[in-house]
Coordinates of N, CA and C in Angstrom, one line a residue:
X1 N 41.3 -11.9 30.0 CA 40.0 -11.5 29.6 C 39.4 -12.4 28.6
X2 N 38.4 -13.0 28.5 CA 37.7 -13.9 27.6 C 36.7 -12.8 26.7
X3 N 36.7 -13.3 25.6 CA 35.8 -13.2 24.7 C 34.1 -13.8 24.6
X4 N 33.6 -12.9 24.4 CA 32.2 -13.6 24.7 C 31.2 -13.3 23.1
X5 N 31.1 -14.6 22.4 CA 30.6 -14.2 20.9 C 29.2 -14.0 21.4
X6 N 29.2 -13.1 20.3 CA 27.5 -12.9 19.9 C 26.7 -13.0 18.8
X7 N 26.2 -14.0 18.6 CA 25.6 -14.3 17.0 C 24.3 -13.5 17.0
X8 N 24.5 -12.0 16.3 CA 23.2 -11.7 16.4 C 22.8 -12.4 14.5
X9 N 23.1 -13.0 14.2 CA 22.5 -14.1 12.7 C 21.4 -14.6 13.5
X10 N 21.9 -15.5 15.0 CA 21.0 -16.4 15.2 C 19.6 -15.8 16.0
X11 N 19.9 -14.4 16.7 CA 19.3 -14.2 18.0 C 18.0 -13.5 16.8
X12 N 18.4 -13.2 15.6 CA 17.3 -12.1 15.1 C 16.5 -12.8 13.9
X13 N 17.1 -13.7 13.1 CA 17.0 -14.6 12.0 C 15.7 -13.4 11.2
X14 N 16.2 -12.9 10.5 CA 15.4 -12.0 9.8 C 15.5 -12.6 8.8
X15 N 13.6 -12.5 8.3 CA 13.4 -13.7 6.3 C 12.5 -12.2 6.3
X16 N 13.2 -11.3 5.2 CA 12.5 -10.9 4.7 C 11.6 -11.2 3.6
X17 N 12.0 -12.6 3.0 CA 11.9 -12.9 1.4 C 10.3 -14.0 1.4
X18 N 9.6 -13.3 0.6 CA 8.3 -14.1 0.9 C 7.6 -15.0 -0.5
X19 N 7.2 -16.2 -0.6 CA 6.9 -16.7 -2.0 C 5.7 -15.8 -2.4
X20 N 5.5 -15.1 -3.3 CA 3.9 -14.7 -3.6 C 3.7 -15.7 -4.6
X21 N 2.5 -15.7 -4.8 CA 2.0 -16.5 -6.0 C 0.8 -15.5 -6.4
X22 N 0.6 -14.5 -7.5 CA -0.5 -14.2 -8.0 C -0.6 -14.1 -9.6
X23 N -1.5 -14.1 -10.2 CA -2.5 -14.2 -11.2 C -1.5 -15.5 -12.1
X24 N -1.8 -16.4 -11.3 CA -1.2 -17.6 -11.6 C 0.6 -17.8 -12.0
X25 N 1.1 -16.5 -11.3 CA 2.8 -16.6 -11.6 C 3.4 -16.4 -10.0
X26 N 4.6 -17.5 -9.7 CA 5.0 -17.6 -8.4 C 6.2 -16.6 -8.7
X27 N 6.8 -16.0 -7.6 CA 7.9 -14.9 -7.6 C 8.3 -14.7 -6.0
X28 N 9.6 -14.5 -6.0 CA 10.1 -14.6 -4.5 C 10.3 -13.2 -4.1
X29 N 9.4 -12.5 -3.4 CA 9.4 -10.9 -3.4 C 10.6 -10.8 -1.6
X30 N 11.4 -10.2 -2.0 CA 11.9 -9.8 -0.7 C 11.0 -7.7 -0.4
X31 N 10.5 -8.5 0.9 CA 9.9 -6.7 1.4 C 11.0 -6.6 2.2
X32 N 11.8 -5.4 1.5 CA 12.8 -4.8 1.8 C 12.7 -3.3 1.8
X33 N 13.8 -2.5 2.1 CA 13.5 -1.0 1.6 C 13.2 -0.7 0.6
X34 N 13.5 -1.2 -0.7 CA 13.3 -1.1 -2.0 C 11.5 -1.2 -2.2
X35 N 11.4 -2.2 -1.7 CA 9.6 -2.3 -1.7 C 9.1 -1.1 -1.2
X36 N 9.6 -0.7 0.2 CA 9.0 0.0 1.0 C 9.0 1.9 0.6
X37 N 9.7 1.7 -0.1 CA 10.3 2.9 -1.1 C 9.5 3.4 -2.5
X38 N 8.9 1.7 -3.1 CA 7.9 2.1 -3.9 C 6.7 2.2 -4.1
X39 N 6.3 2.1 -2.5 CA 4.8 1.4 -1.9 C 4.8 2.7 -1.2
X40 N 5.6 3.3 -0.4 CA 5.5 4.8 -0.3 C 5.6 6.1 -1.4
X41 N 5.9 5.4 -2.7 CA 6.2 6.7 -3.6 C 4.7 6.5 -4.2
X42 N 4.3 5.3 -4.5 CA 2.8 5.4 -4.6 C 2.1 6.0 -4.3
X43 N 1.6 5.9 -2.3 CA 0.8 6.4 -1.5 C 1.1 8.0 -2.4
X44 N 2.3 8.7 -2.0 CA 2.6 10.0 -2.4 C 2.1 10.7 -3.7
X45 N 2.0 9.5 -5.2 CA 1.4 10.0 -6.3 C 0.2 9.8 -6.3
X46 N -0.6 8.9 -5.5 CA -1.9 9.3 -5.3 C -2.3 10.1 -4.6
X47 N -1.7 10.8 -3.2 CA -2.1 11.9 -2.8 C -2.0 13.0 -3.5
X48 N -1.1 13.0 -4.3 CA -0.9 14.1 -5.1 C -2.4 14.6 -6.1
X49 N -2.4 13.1 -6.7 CA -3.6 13.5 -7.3 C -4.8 13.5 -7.0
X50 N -5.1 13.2 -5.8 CA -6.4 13.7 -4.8 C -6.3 15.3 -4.7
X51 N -4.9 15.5 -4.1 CA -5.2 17.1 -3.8 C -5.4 17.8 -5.3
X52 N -4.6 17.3 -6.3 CA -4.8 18.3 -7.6 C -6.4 18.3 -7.9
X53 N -7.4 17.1 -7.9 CA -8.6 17.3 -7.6 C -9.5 17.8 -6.7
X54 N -8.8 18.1 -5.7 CA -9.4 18.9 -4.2 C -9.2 20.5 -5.0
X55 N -8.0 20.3 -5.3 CA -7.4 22.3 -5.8 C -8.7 22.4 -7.5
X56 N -8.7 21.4 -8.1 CA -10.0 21.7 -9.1 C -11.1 21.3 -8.9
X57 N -11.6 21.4 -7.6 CA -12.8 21.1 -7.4 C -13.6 22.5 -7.9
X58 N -13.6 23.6 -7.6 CA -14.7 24.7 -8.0 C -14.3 25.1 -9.4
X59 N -13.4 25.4 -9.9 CA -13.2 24.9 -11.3 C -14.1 23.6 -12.1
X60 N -13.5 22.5 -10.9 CA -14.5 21.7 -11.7 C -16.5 22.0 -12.0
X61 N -16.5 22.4 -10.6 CA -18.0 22.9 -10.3 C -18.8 23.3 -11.2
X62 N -17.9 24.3 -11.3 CA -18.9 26.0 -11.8 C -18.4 26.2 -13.3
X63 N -16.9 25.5 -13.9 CA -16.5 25.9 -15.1 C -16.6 24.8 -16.2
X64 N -16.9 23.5 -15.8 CA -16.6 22.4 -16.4 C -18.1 22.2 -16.9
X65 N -18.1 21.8 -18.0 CA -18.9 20.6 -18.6 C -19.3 19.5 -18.2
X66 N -20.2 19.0 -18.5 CA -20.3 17.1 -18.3 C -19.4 16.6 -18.7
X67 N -19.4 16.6 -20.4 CA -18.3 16.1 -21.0 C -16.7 16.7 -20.6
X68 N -16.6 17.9 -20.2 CA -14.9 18.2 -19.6 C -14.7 17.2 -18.1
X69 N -15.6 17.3 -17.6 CA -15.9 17.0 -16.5 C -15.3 15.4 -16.5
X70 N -16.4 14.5 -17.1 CA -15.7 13.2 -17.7 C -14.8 12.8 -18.0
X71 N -14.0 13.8 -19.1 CA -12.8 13.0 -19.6 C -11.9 13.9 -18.4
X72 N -11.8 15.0 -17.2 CA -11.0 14.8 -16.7 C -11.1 13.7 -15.3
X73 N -11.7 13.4 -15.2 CA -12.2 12.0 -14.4 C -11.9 11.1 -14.7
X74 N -11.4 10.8 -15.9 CA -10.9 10.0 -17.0 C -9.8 9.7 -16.9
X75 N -9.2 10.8 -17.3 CA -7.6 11.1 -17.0 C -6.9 11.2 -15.8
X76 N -7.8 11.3 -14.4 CA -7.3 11.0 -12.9 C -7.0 9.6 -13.4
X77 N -8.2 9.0 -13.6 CA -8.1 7.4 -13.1 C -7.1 6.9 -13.9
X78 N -6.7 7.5 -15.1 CA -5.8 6.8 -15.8 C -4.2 7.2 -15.5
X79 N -4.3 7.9 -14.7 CA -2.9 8.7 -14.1 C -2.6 7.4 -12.7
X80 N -3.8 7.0 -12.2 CA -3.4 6.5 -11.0 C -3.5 5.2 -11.5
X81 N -4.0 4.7 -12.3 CA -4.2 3.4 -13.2 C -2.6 3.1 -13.4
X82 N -1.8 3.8 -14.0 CA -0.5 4.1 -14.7 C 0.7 3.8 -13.9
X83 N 0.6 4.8 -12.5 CA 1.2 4.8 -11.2 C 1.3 3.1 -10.2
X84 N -0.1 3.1 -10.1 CA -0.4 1.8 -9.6 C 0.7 0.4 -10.8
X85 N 0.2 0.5 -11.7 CA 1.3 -0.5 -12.7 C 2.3 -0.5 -12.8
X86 N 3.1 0.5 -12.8 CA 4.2 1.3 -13.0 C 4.9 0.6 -11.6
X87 N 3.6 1.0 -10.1 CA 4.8 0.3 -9.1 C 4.8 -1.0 -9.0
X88 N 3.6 -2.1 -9.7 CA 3.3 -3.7 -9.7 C 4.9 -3.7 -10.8
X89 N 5.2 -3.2 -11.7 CA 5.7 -3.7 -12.6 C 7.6 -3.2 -11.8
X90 N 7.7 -2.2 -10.8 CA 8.4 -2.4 -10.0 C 8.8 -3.6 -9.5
X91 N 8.0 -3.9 -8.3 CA 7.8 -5.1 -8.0 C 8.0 -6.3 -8.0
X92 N 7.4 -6.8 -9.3 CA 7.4 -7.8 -9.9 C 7.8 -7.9 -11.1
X93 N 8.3 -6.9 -11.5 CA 8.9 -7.3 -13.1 C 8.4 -6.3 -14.0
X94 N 8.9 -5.9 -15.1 CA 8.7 -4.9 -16.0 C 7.6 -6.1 -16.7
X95 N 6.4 -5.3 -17.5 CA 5.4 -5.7 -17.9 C 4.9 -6.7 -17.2
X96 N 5.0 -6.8 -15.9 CA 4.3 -7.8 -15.2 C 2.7 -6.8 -14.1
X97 N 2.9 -5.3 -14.0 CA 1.5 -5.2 -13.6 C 0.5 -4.9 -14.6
X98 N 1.0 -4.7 -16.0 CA -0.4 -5.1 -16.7 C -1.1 -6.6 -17.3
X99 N 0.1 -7.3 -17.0 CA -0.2 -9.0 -17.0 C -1.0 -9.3 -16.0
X100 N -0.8 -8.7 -14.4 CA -1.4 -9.1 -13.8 C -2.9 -8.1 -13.7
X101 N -3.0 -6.9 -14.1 CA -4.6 -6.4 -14.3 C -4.9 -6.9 -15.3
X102 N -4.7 -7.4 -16.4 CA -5.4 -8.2 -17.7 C -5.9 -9.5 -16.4
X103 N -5.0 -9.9 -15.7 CA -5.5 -10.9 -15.2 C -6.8 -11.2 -14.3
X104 N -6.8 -9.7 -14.0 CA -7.8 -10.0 -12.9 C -8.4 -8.9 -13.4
X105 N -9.1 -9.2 -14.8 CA -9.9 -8.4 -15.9 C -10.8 -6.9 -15.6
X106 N -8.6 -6.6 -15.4 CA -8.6 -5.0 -15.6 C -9.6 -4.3 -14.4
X107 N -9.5 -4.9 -13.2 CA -9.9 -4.4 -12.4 C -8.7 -3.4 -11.6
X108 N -9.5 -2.2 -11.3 CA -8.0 -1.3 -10.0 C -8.4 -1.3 -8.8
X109 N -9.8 -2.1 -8.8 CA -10.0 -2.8 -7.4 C -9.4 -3.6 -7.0
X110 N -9.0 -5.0 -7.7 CA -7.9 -5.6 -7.6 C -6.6 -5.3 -7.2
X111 N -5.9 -3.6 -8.3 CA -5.1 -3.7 -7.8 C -4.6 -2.8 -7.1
X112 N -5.4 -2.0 -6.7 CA -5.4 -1.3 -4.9 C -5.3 -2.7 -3.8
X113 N -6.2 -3.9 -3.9 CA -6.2 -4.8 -2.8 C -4.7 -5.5 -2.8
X114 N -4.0 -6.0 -4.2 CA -2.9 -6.2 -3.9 C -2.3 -5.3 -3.2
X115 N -1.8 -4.0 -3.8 CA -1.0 -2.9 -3.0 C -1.1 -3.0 -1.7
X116 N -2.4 -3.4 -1.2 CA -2.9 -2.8 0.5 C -2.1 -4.7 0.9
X117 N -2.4 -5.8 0.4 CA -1.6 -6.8 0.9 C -0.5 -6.6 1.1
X118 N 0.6 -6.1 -0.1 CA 1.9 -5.9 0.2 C 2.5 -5.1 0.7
X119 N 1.8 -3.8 1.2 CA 1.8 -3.1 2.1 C 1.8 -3.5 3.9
X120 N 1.0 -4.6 4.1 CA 0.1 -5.3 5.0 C 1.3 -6.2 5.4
X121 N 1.5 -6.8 4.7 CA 2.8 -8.3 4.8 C 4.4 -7.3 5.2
X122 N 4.5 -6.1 4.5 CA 6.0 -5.5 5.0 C 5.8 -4.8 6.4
X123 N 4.8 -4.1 6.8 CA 4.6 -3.9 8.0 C 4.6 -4.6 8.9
X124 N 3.9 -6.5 8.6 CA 4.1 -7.3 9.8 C 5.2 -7.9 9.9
X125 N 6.0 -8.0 8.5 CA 7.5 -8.3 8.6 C 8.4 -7.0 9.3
X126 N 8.3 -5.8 9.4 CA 9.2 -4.9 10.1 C 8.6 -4.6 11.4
X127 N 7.3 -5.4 11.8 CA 7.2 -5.4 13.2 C 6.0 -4.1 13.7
X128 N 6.2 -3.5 12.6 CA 4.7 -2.4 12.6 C 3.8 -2.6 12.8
X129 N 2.7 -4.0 12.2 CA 1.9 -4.4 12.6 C 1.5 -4.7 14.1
X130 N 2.5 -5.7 14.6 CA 2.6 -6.1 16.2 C 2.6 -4.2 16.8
X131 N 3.2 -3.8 16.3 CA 3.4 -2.2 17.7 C 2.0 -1.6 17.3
X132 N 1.7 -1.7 16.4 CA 0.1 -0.6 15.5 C -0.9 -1.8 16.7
X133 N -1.2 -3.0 16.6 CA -1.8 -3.5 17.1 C -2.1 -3.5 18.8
X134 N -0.7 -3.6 19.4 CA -0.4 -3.1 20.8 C -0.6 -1.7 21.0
X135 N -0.8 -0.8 20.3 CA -1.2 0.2 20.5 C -2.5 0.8 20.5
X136 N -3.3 0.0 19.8 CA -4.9 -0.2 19.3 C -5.4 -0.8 20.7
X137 N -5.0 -2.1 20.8 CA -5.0 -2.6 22.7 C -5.1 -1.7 23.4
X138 N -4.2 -1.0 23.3 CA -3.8 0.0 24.6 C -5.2 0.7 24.7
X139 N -5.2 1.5 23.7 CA -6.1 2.9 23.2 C -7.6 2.0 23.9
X140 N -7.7 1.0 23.4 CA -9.0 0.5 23.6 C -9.5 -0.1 25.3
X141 N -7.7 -0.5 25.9 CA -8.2 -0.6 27.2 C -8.2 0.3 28.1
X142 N -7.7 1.4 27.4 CA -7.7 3.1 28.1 C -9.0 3.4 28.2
X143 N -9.9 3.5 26.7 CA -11.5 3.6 26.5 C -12.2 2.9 27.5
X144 N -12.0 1.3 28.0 CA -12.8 0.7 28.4 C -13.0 1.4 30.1
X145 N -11.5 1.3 30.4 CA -11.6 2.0 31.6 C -11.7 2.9 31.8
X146 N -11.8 3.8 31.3 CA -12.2 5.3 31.7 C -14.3 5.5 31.6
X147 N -14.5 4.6 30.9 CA -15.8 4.5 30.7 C -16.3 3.9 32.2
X148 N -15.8 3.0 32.4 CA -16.0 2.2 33.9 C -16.1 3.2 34.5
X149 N -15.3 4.2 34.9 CA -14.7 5.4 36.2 C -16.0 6.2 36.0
X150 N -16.4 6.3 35.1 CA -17.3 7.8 35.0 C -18.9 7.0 35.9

């Protein structure tokens, strides 16, 4: 009986490890579970605090102030401000997501758009993207044709 090798090293060659380069600092980010772990606990503490403001919305309505109103508006953004940094500084290094919002002058536009990149880049590295996309195909050439038939 012979032996038949199988290199799955060669057949699969998985790089999960990618150079980033932002707010002028290079860093070798492997998207790994660990990313994918913190980039999901994120999504999670921002839904959270959507619904805690969905559950005080008529509270907020009918019982709040301008000024209450404000500073708790205030204190969402600065809870998700916090969260959001908390997982850059995951990431990339302890005190490195407020280095990089000083950098890109303290915007959370910014750094929602990072998050949605590195979110963006582990899905096309675990192959999500390609199946999300063949699936979008699909849906779309289902539409086309059934629109024809009618």
């Amino acid at each position: 009986m012979s032996i038949i090798n199988l290199d799955l090293d060669a057949k699969f060659a998985f790089d999960f490890k990618r150079r980033v380069i932002i707010a002028g600092h290079e860093y070798v980010i492997s998207f790994n579970d660990k990313l994918d772990t913190t980039l999901k606990d994120l999504d999670l503490d921002v839904q959270g605090l959507a619904e805690n403001l969905n559950k005080q919305s008529d509270k907020f309505e009918q019982e709040m102030t301008v000024d209450d109103r404000k500073q708790y508006i205030h204190q969402v953004n600065q809870q998700a401000q916090e969260r959001v940094l908390a997982s850059l500084d995951a990431i990339f290094g302890d005190g490195e997501g407020q280095r990089i919002y000083d950098y890109y002058d303290q915007s959370m536009y910014a750094m929602v758009r990072i998050v949605e990149v590195l979110r963006d880049t582990l899905a096309e590295i675990n192959g999500e993207k390609r199946d999300n996309d063949a699936a979008k195909h699909q849906a779309r050439k289902q539409s086309y044709t059934r629109k024809r038939r009618r």
